[in-house]
């Protein structure tokens, strides 16, 4: 009497079958148990499946299921961290910041401060101001300046003495020492944070219509000065998110210990 050959390596068939069924966790589980039952039903009664092999297959599937659960848990953790980041950045609204950048906002009929830093003593300093079309609006020639942070006020006039329209302008600083060598400079933008926007997973602060990335912020000031690398203090919303993260990590620790 011919015997039906047993189904071997069920885990391999499970993986390939699940991929054909869409690769979801539910499909993996269903295919695995179907193949396992088929294997048991069609095994040779005179040479049944080795119990050690059977147990190993179950343990292998159990480990894969735990890894899938851990992957889902990490996804939730990512959402928690994103929520925490959003809660923190909202607290920047209304605060004065200094950030890397070369944009400056000019109000109608007003003036604007141009902030920059010199890497060395400069014998000559020139600031060139450009409009949104990158056309030169004004060139300011300044007196010798020392190394460090500097601020120059632009009266809002162009090279002909006419006041330009309100808007966002950019500026460049060119400095040289007494021997004509180039003195490196860095430009900054300053102002109050009006709002926060989230674009393509990146958080920006809006300062007078200018977008500032969180990583470009150097200092934050409110009623008291905040350390350059310290985020503003957060309120109850952030504390709730932190408590949620703590609870999640506490619950996930035993699962991580079982896997690793």
Tab-separated table of N, CA, C and O in Angstrom, residues 92-213:
chain	number	residue	atom	x	y	z
A	92	UNK	N	7.518	76.848	21.595
A	92	UNK	CA	8.401	77.894	21.072
A	92	UNK	C	7.621	79.154	20.690
A	92	UNK	O	8.208	80.236	20.581
A	93	UNK	N	6.336	79.030	20.448
A	93	UNK	CA	5.539	80.164	19.985
A	93	UNK	C	5.603	81.304	20.997
A	93	UNK	O	5.381	81.110	22.191
A	94	UNK	N	5.914	82.507	20.493
A	94	UNK	CA	5.999	83.686	21.335
A	94	UNK	C	7.381	83.958	21.889
A	94	UNK	O	7.619	85.032	22.462
A	95	UNK	N	8.312	83.032	21.705
A	95	UNK	CA	9.658	83.214	22.234
A	95	UNK	C	10.573	83.843	21.185
A	95	UNK	O	10.362	83.703	19.987
A	96	UNK	N	11.594	84.538	21.666
A	96	UNK	CA	12.586	85.150	20.790
A	96	UNK	C	13.690	84.127	20.513
A	96	UNK	O	14.226	83.522	21.442
A	97	UNK	N	14.027	83.939	19.248
A	97	UNK	CA	15.074	82.976	18.905
A	97	UNK	C	16.178	83.627	18.072
A	97	UNK	O	15.972	84.664	17.429
A	98	UNK	N	17.320	82.994	18.119
A	98	UNK	CA	18.436	83.328	17.249
A	98	UNK	C	18.832	82.045	16.545
A	98	UNK	O	19.064	81.031	17.203
A	99	UNK	N	18.876	82.083	15.221
A	99	UNK	CA	19.132	80.863	14.463
A	99	UNK	C	20.065	81.147	13.296
A	99	UNK	O	20.234	82.295	12.865
A	100	UNK	N	20.663	80.069	12.801
A	100	UNK	CA	21.511	80.216	11.618
A	100	UNK	C	20.639	80.559	10.411
A	100	UNK	O	19.608	79.925	10.179
A	101	UNK	N	21.058	81.537	9.632
A	101	UNK	CA	20.293	81.951	8.458
A	101	UNK	C	20.681	83.357	8.044
A	101	UNK	O	21.346	84.086	8.783
A	102	UNK	N	20.271	83.736	6.862
A	102	UNK	CA	20.630	85.066	6.359
A	102	UNK	C	19.406	85.844	5.887
A	102	UNK	O	19.524	86.745	5.058
A	103	UNK	N	18.241	85.513	6.422
A	103	UNK	CA	17.018	86.218	6.036
A	103	UNK	C	16.649	87.232	7.101
A	103	UNK	O	16.874	87.027	8.293
A	104	UNK	N	16.072	88.343	6.665
A	104	UNK	CA	15.642	89.388	7.582
A	104	UNK	C	14.318	89.944	7.082
A	104	UNK	O	14.109	90.108	5.881
A	105	UNK	N	13.413	90.210	7.994
A	105	UNK	CA	12.100	90.744	7.632
A	105	UNK	C	12.089	92.258	7.819
A	105	UNK	O	12.483	92.771	8.868
A	106	UNK	N	11.639	92.957	6.801
A	106	UNK	CA	11.542	94.408	6.848
A	106	UNK	C	10.077	94.810	6.856
A	106	UNK	O	9.316	94.445	5.957
A	107	UNK	N	9.668	95.544	7.872
A	107	UNK	CA	8.286	96.019	7.962
A	107	UNK	C	8.126	97.282	7.122
A	107	UNK	O	9.102	97.971	6.797
A	108	UNK	N	6.896	97.591	6.742
A	108	UNK	CA	6.623	98.771	5.933
A	108	UNK	C	7.060	100.035	6.676
A	108	UNK	O	6.634	100.289	7.803
A	109	UNK	N	7.958	100.789	6.022
A	109	UNK	CA	8.445	102.033	6.612
A	109	UNK	C	9.411	101.849	7.758
A	109	UNK	O	9.795	102.827	8.411
A	110	UNK	N	9.826	100.605	8.047
A	110	UNK	CA	10.690	100.344	9.188
A	110	UNK	C	12.119	100.032	8.810
A	110	UNK	O	12.535	100.184	7.660
A	111	UNK	N	12.865	99.579	9.822
A	111	UNK	CA	14.257	99.190	9.630
A	111	UNK	C	14.424	97.752	10.126
A	111	UNK	O	13.497	97.163	10.675
A	112	UNK	N	15.607	97.214	9.944
A	112	UNK	CA	15.852	95.827	10.349
A	112	UNK	C	17.280	95.675	10.838
A	112	UNK	O	18.200	96.317	10.317
A	113	UNK	N	17.462	94.823	11.847
A	113	UNK	CA	18.797	94.535	12.363
A	113	UNK	C	19.379	93.338	11.630
A	113	UNK	O	18.728	92.302	11.473
A	114	UNK	N	20.633	93.473	11.209
A	114	UNK	CA	21.359	92.409	10.536
A	114	UNK	C	22.373	91.835	11.523
A	114	UNK	O	23.288	92.544	11.956
A	115	UNK	N	22.208	90.575	11.881
A	115	UNK	CA	23.067	89.948	12.892
A	115	UNK	C	24.050	88.990	12.229
A	115	UNK	O	23.679	88.210	11.352
A	116	UNK	N	25.296	89.046	12.700
A	116	UNK	CA	26.331	88.177	12.146
A	116	UNK	C	27.467	88.059	13.147
A	116	UNK	O	27.507	88.746	14.184
A	117	UNK	N	28.407	87.160	12.838
A	117	UNK	CA	29.554	86.951	13.704
A	117	UNK	C	30.813	86.872	12.852
A	117	UNK	O	30.800	86.257	11.772
A	118	UNK	N	31.892	87.478	13.343
A	118	UNK	CA	33.169	87.462	12.644
A	118	UNK	C	34.130	86.512	13.343
A	118	UNK	O	34.222	86.507	14.574
A	119	UNK	N	34.854	85.713	12.552
A	119	UNK	CA	35.797	84.750	13.115
A	119	UNK	C	37.111	85.398	13.518
A	119	UNK	O	37.938	84.778	14.193
A	120	UNK	N	37.330	86.654	13.132
A	120	UNK	CA	38.552	87.378	13.470
A	120	UNK	C	38.334	88.863	13.347
A	120	UNK	O	37.270	89.326	12.892
A	121	UNK	N	39.340	89.641	13.744
A	121	UNK	CA	39.253	91.097	13.600
A	121	UNK	C	39.224	91.461	12.120
A	121	UNK	O	39.991	90.928	11.317
A	122	UNK	N	38.330	92.372	11.772
A	122	UNK	CA	38.162	92.763	10.364
A	122	UNK	C	38.517	94.233	10.181
A	122	UNK	O	38.037	95.096	10.935
A	123	UNK	N	39.334	94.502	9.188
A	123	UNK	CA	39.686	95.886	8.851
A	123	UNK	C	38.601	96.528	7.990
A	123	UNK	O	38.363	97.740	8.071
A	124	UNK	N	37.942	95.723	7.177
A	124	UNK	CA	36.845	96.227	6.339
A	124	UNK	C	35.707	95.215	6.340
A	124	UNK	O	35.944	94.009	6.285
A	125	UNK	N	34.471	95.729	6.407
A	125	UNK	CA	33.287	94.870	6.422
A	125	UNK	C	32.254	95.458	5.461
A	125	UNK	O	31.957	96.655	5.509
A	126	UNK	N	31.723	94.593	4.598
A	126	UNK	CA	30.683	95.013	3.654
A	126	UNK	C	29.495	94.070	3.779
A	126	UNK	O	29.671	92.844	3.773
A	127	UNK	N	28.309	94.655	3.873
A	127	UNK	CA	27.083	93.855	3.922
A	127	UNK	C	26.274	94.141	2.666
A	127	UNK	O	25.955	95.294	2.367
A	128	UNK	N	25.968	93.090	1.926
A	128	UNK	CA	25.167	93.218	0.712
A	128	UNK	C	23.771	92.656	0.970
A	128	UNK	O	23.630	91.531	1.454
A	129	UNK	N	22.751	93.441	0.635
A	129	UNK	CA	21.361	93.071	0.900
A	129	UNK	C	20.658	92.807	-0.430
A	129	UNK	O	20.773	93.610	-1.373
A	130	UNK	N	19.914	91.685	-0.496
A	130	UNK	CA	19.256	91.268	-1.734
A	130	UNK	C	17.748	91.110	-1.508
A	130	UNK	O	17.300	90.772	-0.400
A	131	UNK	N	16.992	91.333	-2.577
A	131	UNK	CA	15.541	91.129	-2.486
A	131	UNK	C	15.194	89.680	-2.825
A	131	UNK	O	16.078	88.848	-3.024
A	132	UNK	N	13.894	89.380	-2.915
A	132	UNK	CA	13.453	88.003	-3.158
A	132	UNK	C	13.872	87.486	-4.530
A	132	UNK	O	13.924	86.275	-4.754
A	133	UNK	N	14.175	88.398	-5.459
A	133	UNK	CA	14.624	88.007	-6.803
A	133	UNK	C	16.142	87.945	-6.887
A	133	UNK	O	16.702	87.856	-7.984
A	134	UNK	N	16.810	88.040	-5.725
A	134	UNK	CA	18.272	87.987	-5.620
A	134	UNK	C	18.936	89.162	-6.328
A	134	UNK	O	20.089	89.055	-6.789
A	135	UNK	N	18.225	90.285	-6.395
A	135	UNK	CA	18.789	91.511	-6.942
A	135	UNK	C	19.373	92.356	-5.808
A	135	UNK	O	18.759	92.492	-4.746
A	136	UNK	N	20.562	92.897	-6.032
A	136	UNK	CA	21.227	93.704	-5.011
A	136	UNK	C	20.417	94.969	-4.727
A	136	UNK	O	20.117	95.742	-5.634
A	137	UNK	N	20.070	95.161	-3.477
A	137	UNK	CA	19.279	96.323	-3.069
A	137	UNK	C	20.160	97.412	-2.452
A	137	UNK	O	20.001	98.604	-2.729
A	138	UNK	N	21.085	96.971	-1.597
A	138	UNK	CA	21.911	97.938	-0.877
A	138	UNK	C	23.224	97.291	-0.478
A	138	UNK	O	23.277	96.097	-0.169
A	139	UNK	N	24.287	98.053	-0.487
A	139	UNK	CA	25.587	97.597	-0.033
A	139	UNK	C	26.044	98.543	1.073
A	139	UNK	O	26.173	99.754	0.846
A	140	UNK	N	26.286	98.007	2.253
A	140	UNK	CA	26.698	98.809	3.401
A	140	UNK	C	28.187	98.603	3.662
A	140	UNK	O	28.647	97.476	3.843
A	141	UNK	N	28.947	99.694	3.678
A	141	UNK	CA	30.372	99.638	3.988
A	141	UNK	C	30.568	100.113	5.420
A	141	UNK	O	30.185	101.243	5.767
A	142	UNK	N	31.182	99.280	6.244
A	142	UNK	CA	31.279	99.555	7.668
A	142	UNK	C	32.716	99.798	8.110
A	142	UNK	O	33.676	99.513	7.378
A	143	UNK	N	32.843	100.295	9.331
A	143	UNK	CA	34.145	100.550	9.940
A	143	UNK	C	34.756	99.222	10.415
A	143	UNK	O	34.077	98.202	10.484
A	144	UNK	N	36.054	99.230	10.726
A	144	UNK	CA	36.687	98.016	11.255
A	144	UNK	C	35.930	97.488	12.477
A	144	UNK	O	35.421	98.258	13.293
A	145	UNK	N	35.865	96.160	12.587
A	145	UNK	CA	35.140	95.521	13.679
A	145	UNK	C	35.981	94.408	14.290
A	145	UNK	O	36.836	93.815	13.628
A	146	UNK	N	35.715	94.132	15.561
A	146	UNK	CA	36.453	93.090	16.276
A	146	UNK	C	35.792	91.729	16.078
A	146	UNK	O	34.641	91.628	15.634
A	147	UNK	N	36.524	90.708	16.444
A	147	UNK	CA	36.015	89.351	16.366
A	147	UNK	C	34.791	89.210	17.283
A	147	UNK	O	34.691	89.854	18.313
A	148	UNK	N	33.834	88.362	16.856
A	148	UNK	CA	32.658	88.116	17.687
A	148	UNK	C	31.362	88.528	17.021
A	148	UNK	O	31.311	88.833	15.825
A	149	UNK	N	30.302	88.552	17.817
A	149	UNK	CA	28.961	88.872	17.319
A	149	UNK	C	28.827	90.365	17.045
A	149	UNK	O	29.302	91.209	17.828
A	150	UNK	N	28.143	90.656	15.950
A	150	UNK	CA	27.930	92.044	15.537
A	150	UNK	C	26.468	92.224	15.095
A	150	UNK	O	25.832	91.261	14.644
A	151	UNK	N	25.959	93.432	15.198
A	151	UNK	CA	24.622	93.768	14.710
A	151	UNK	C	24.672	95.128	14.033
A	151	UNK	O	25.175	96.105	14.604
A	152	UNK	N	24.162	95.182	12.826
A	152	UNK	CA	24.129	96.431	12.062
A	152	UNK	C	22.684	96.718	11.671
A	152	UNK	O	21.975	95.829	11.187
A	153	UNK	N	22.259	97.956	11.861
A	153	UNK	CA	20.891	98.329	11.534
A	153	UNK	C	20.809	98.817	10.094
A	153	UNK	O	21.590	99.672	9.669
A	154	UNK	N	19.875	98.248	9.362
A	154	UNK	CA	19.591	98.686	7.984
A	154	UNK	C	18.329	99.539	8.026
A	154	UNK	O	17.294	99.097	8.524
A	155	UNK	N	18.434	100.745	7.507
A	155	UNK	CA	17.314	101.684	7.579
A	155	UNK	C	16.177	101.373	6.605
A	155	UNK	O	15.149	102.053	6.596
A	156	UNK	N	16.369	100.345	5.777
A	156	UNK	CA	15.316	99.962	4.840
A	156	UNK	C	15.393	100.672	3.502
A	156	UNK	O	14.537	100.454	2.622
A	157	UNK	N	16.430	101.486	3.300
A	157	UNK	CA	16.571	102.211	2.041
A	157	UNK	C	17.447	101.446	1.064
A	157	UNK	O	18.324	100.672	1.468
A	158	UNK	N	17.230	101.688	-0.228
A	158	UNK	CA	18.087	101.084	-1.246
A	158	UNK	C	19.266	102.005	-1.521
A	158	UNK	O	19.485	103.003	-0.815
A	159	UNK	N	20.031	101.684	-2.554
A	159	UNK	CA	21.235	102.460	-2.863
A	159	UNK	C	20.923	103.885	-3.289
A	159	UNK	O	21.793	104.768	-3.221
A	160	UNK	N	19.686	104.139	-3.717
A	160	UNK	CA	19.280	105.482	-4.151
A	160	UNK	C	18.593	106.276	-3.046
A	160	UNK	O	18.099	107.379	-3.288
A	161	UNK	N	18.538	105.706	-1.846
A	161	UNK	CA	17.922	106.413	-0.736
A	161	UNK	C	16.425	106.262	-0.652
A	161	UNK	O	15.780	106.929	0.167
A	162	UNK	N	15.830	105.400	-1.479
A	162	UNK	CA	14.387	105.173	-1.450
A	162	UNK	C	14.061	103.983	-0.553
A	162	UNK	O	14.736	102.949	-0.613
A	163	UNK	N	13.027	104.138	0.250
A	163	UNK	CA	12.651	103.048	1.142
A	163	UNK	C	12.006	101.927	0.330
A	163	UNK	O	11.088	102.165	-0.448
A	164	UNK	N	12.497	100.719	0.513
A	164	UNK	CA	11.987	99.572	-0.243
A	164	UNK	C	10.730	99.027	0.436
A	164	UNK	O	10.399	99.383	1.569
A	165	UNK	N	10.029	98.172	-0.275
A	165	UNK	CA	8.788	97.625	0.252
A	165	UNK	C	9.016	96.616	1.369
A	165	UNK	O	10.107	96.065	1.530
A	166	UNK	N	7.971	96.391	2.116
A	166	UNK	CA	8.043	95.394	3.194
A	166	UNK	C	8.214	94.003	2.598
A	166	UNK	O	7.758	93.709	1.494
A	167	UNK	N	8.875	93.134	3.338
A	167	UNK	CA	9.080	91.773	2.866
A	167	UNK	C	10.289	91.134	3.514
A	167	UNK	O	10.885	91.689	4.443
A	168	UNK	N	10.651	89.977	2.992
A	168	UNK	CA	11.804	89.239	3.510
A	168	UNK	C	12.976	89.429	2.561
A	168	UNK	O	12.862	89.200	1.350
A	169	UNK	N	14.114	89.847	3.105
A	169	UNK	CA	15.322	90.078	2.332
A	169	UNK	C	16.435	89.180	2.877
A	169	UNK	O	16.357	88.668	4.006
A	170	UNK	N	17.457	88.983	2.069
A	170	UNK	CA	18.615	88.203	2.495
A	170	UNK	C	19.856	89.089	2.457
A	170	UNK	O	19.881	90.111	1.761
A	171	UNK	N	20.878	88.700	3.213
A	171	UNK	CA	22.099	89.507	3.241
A	171	UNK	C	23.329	88.620	3.328
A	171	UNK	O	23.270	87.494	3.818
A	172	UNK	N	24.433	89.155	2.847
A	172	UNK	CA	25.726	88.477	2.897
A	172	UNK	C	26.746	89.418	3.509
A	172	UNK	O	26.686	90.634	3.303
A	173	UNK	N	27.694	88.852	4.246
A	173	UNK	CA	28.735	89.642	4.903
A	173	UNK	C	30.081	89.274	4.292
A	173	UNK	O	30.436	88.088	4.220
A	174	UNK	N	30.819	90.286	3.869
A	174	UNK	CA	32.162	90.090	3.330
A	174	UNK	C	33.126	90.918	4.172
A	174	UNK	O	32.962	92.131	4.310
A	175	UNK	N	34.102	90.241	4.760
A	175	UNK	CA	35.043	90.919	5.654
A	175	UNK	C	36.475	90.551	5.300
A	175	UNK	O	36.753	89.452	4.800
A	176	UNK	N	37.403	91.482	5.569
A	176	UNK	CA	38.828	91.255	5.291
A	176	UNK	C	39.659	91.858	6.409
A	176	UNK	O	39.252	92.840	7.055
A	177	UNK	N	40.820	91.257	6.652
A	177	UNK	CA	41.712	91.800	7.683
A	177	UNK	C	42.599	92.890	7.103
A	177	UNK	O	42.446	93.281	5.935
A	178	UNK	N	43.534	93.363	7.907
A	178	UNK	CA	44.388	94.476	7.486
A	178	UNK	C	45.275	94.112	6.304
A	178	UNK	O	45.689	94.999	5.530
A	179	UNK	N	45.549	92.830	6.113
A	179	UNK	CA	46.396	92.388	4.993
A	179	UNK	C	45.581	91.992	3.771
A	179	UNK	O	46.130	91.503	2.781
A	180	UNK	N	44.269	92.165	3.841
A	180	UNK	CA	43.414	91.817	2.714
A	180	UNK	C	42.935	90.386	2.722
A	180	UNK	O	42.244	89.953	1.800
A	181	UNK	N	43.310	89.631	3.763
A	181	UNK	CA	42.867	88.251	3.856
A	181	UNK	C	41.407	88.145	4.255
A	181	UNK	O	40.860	89.024	4.938
A	182	UNK	N	40.765	87.081	3.811
A	182	UNK	CA	39.341	86.890	4.094
A	182	UNK	C	39.128	86.533	5.565
A	182	UNK	O	39.830	85.678	6.112
A	183	UNK	N	38.157	87.211	6.174
A	183	UNK	CA	37.742	86.898	7.536
A	183	UNK	C	36.405	86.173	7.449
A	183	UNK	O	35.427	86.725	6.915
A	184	UNK	N	36.363	84.950	7.930
A	184	UNK	CA	35.126	84.167	7.855
A	184	UNK	C	34.028	84.803	8.707
A	184	UNK	O	34.289	85.368	9.767
A	185	UNK	N	32.802	84.689	8.210
A	185	UNK	CA	31.664	85.262	8.925
A	185	UNK	C	30.479	84.299	8.884
A	185	UNK	O	30.380	83.456	7.989
A	186	UNK	N	29.598	84.407	9.857
A	186	UNK	CA	28.365	83.624	9.923
A	186	UNK	C	27.204	84.572	10.128
A	186	UNK	O	27.296	85.513	10.925
A	187	UNK	N	26.125	84.352	9.395
A	187	UNK	CA	24.957	85.220	9.513
A	187	UNK	C	23.865	84.531	10.328
A	187	UNK	O	23.758	83.307	10.341
A	188	UNK	N	23.040	85.339	10.972
A	188	UNK	CA	21.978	84.831	11.825
A	188	UNK	C	20.680	85.580	11.542
A	188	UNK	O	20.681	86.704	11.020
A	189	UNK	N	19.598	84.942	11.906
A	189	UNK	CA	18.311	85.624	11.874
A	189	UNK	C	17.737	85.607	13.279
A	189	UNK	O	17.950	84.655	14.037
A	190	UNK	N	17.038	86.640	13.638
A	190	UNK	CA	16.441	86.756	14.959
A	190	UNK	C	14.991	87.188	14.822
A	190	UNK	O	14.594	87.770	13.810
A	191	UNK	N	14.206	86.909	15.841
A	191	UNK	CA	12.811	87.333	15.831
A	191	UNK	C	11.964	86.456	16.727
A	191	UNK	O	12.444	85.488	17.321
A	192	UNK	N	10.689	86.811	16.817
A	192	UNK	CA	9.747	86.058	17.640
A	192	UNK	C	9.076	84.980	16.801
A	192	UNK	O	8.757	85.183	15.624
A	193	UNK	N	8.860	83.817	17.397
A	193	UNK	CA	8.210	82.693	16.710
A	193	UNK	C	6.703	82.957	16.663
A	193	UNK	O	6.061	83.128	17.697
A	194	UNK	N	6.160	82.993	15.453
A	194	UNK	CA	4.728	83.255	15.268
A	194	UNK	C	3.905	81.972	15.316
A	194	UNK	O	2.806	81.954	15.873
A	195	UNK	N	4.425	80.911	14.710
A	195	UNK	CA	3.678	79.653	14.652
A	195	UNK	C	4.626	78.516	14.315
A	195	UNK	O	5.825	78.728	14.096
A	196	UNK	N	4.079	77.306	14.275
A	196	UNK	CA	4.847	76.101	13.971
A	196	UNK	C	4.165	75.378	12.821
A	196	UNK	O	2.934	75.305	12.763
A	197	UNK	N	4.948	74.874	11.887
A	197	UNK	CA	4.389	74.119	10.769
A	197	UNK	C	5.134	72.801	10.632
A	197	UNK	O	6.328	72.709	10.944
A	198	UNK	N	4.416	71.764	10.180
A	198	UNK	CA	4.990	70.436	9.994
A	198	UNK	C	4.868	70.070	8.524
A	198	UNK	O	3.768	69.980	7.990
A	199	UNK	N	6.015	69.864	7.867
A	199	UNK	CA	6.035	69.559	6.441
A	199	UNK	C	6.924	68.343	6.186
A	199	UNK	O	8.113	68.369	6.509
A	200	UNK	N	6.325	67.297	5.608
A	200	UNK	CA	7.064	66.087	5.242
A	200	UNK	C	7.861	65.523	6.417
A	200	UNK	O	9.012	65.089	6.273
A	201	UNK	N	7.248	65.545	7.590
A	201	UNK	CA	7.896	64.988	8.762
A	201	UNK	C	8.938	65.888	9.396
A	201	UNK	O	9.611	65.489	10.346
A	202	UNK	N	9.100	67.103	8.898
A	202	UNK	CA	10.072	68.051	9.436
A	202	UNK	C	9.327	69.208	10.090
A	202	UNK	O	8.351	69.716	9.543
A	203	UNK	N	9.805	69.626	11.257
A	203	UNK	CA	9.173	70.710	11.999
A	203	UNK	C	9.894	72.022	11.724
A	203	UNK	O	11.132	72.091	11.798
A	204	UNK	N	9.122	73.055	11.393
A	204	UNK	CA	9.681	74.386	11.156
A	204	UNK	C	8.984	75.402	12.059
A	204	UNK	O	7.781	75.307	12.312
A	205	UNK	N	9.758	76.378	12.523
A	205	UNK	CA	9.201	77.526	13.218
A	205	UNK	C	9.066	78.659	12.215
A	205	UNK	O	9.954	78.871	11.383
A	206	UNK	N	7.963	79.384	12.288
A	206	UNK	CA	7.754	80.523	11.400
A	206	UNK	C	8.062	81.801	12.161
A	206	UNK	O	7.419	82.119	13.164
A	207	UNK	N	9.062	82.516	11.668
A	207	UNK	CA	9.493	83.772	12.283
A	207	UNK	C	9.324	84.883	11.255
A	207	UNK	O	10.149	85.027	10.350
A	208	UNK	N	8.231	85.605	11.367
A	208	UNK	CA	7.983	86.672	10.400
A	208	UNK	C	7.934	86.187	8.971
A	208	UNK	O	8.488	86.825	8.070
A	209	UNK	N	7.336	85.019	8.733
A	209	UNK	CA	7.244	84.477	7.383
A	209	UNK	C	8.447	83.656	6.965
A	209	UNK	O	8.456	83.078	5.882
A	210	UNK	N	9.450	83.589	7.815
A	210	UNK	CA	10.651	82.813	7.503
A	210	UNK	C	10.577	81.465	8.206
A	210	UNK	O	10.296	81.400	9.399
A	211	UNK	N	10.864	80.390	7.482
A	211	UNK	CA	10.858	79.049	8.062
A	211	UNK	C	12.225	78.737	8.656
A	211	UNK	O	13.244	78.879	7.982
A	212	UNK	N	12.210	78.294	9.908
A	212	UNK	CA	13.449	77.983	10.611
A	212	UNK	C	13.378	76.547	11.104
A	212	UNK	O	12.446	76.174	11.824
A	213	UNK	N	14.344	75.735	10.718
A	213	UNK	CA	14.408	74.355	11.184
A	213	UNK	C	14.859	74.336	12.642
A	213	UNK	O	15.663	75.171	13.069
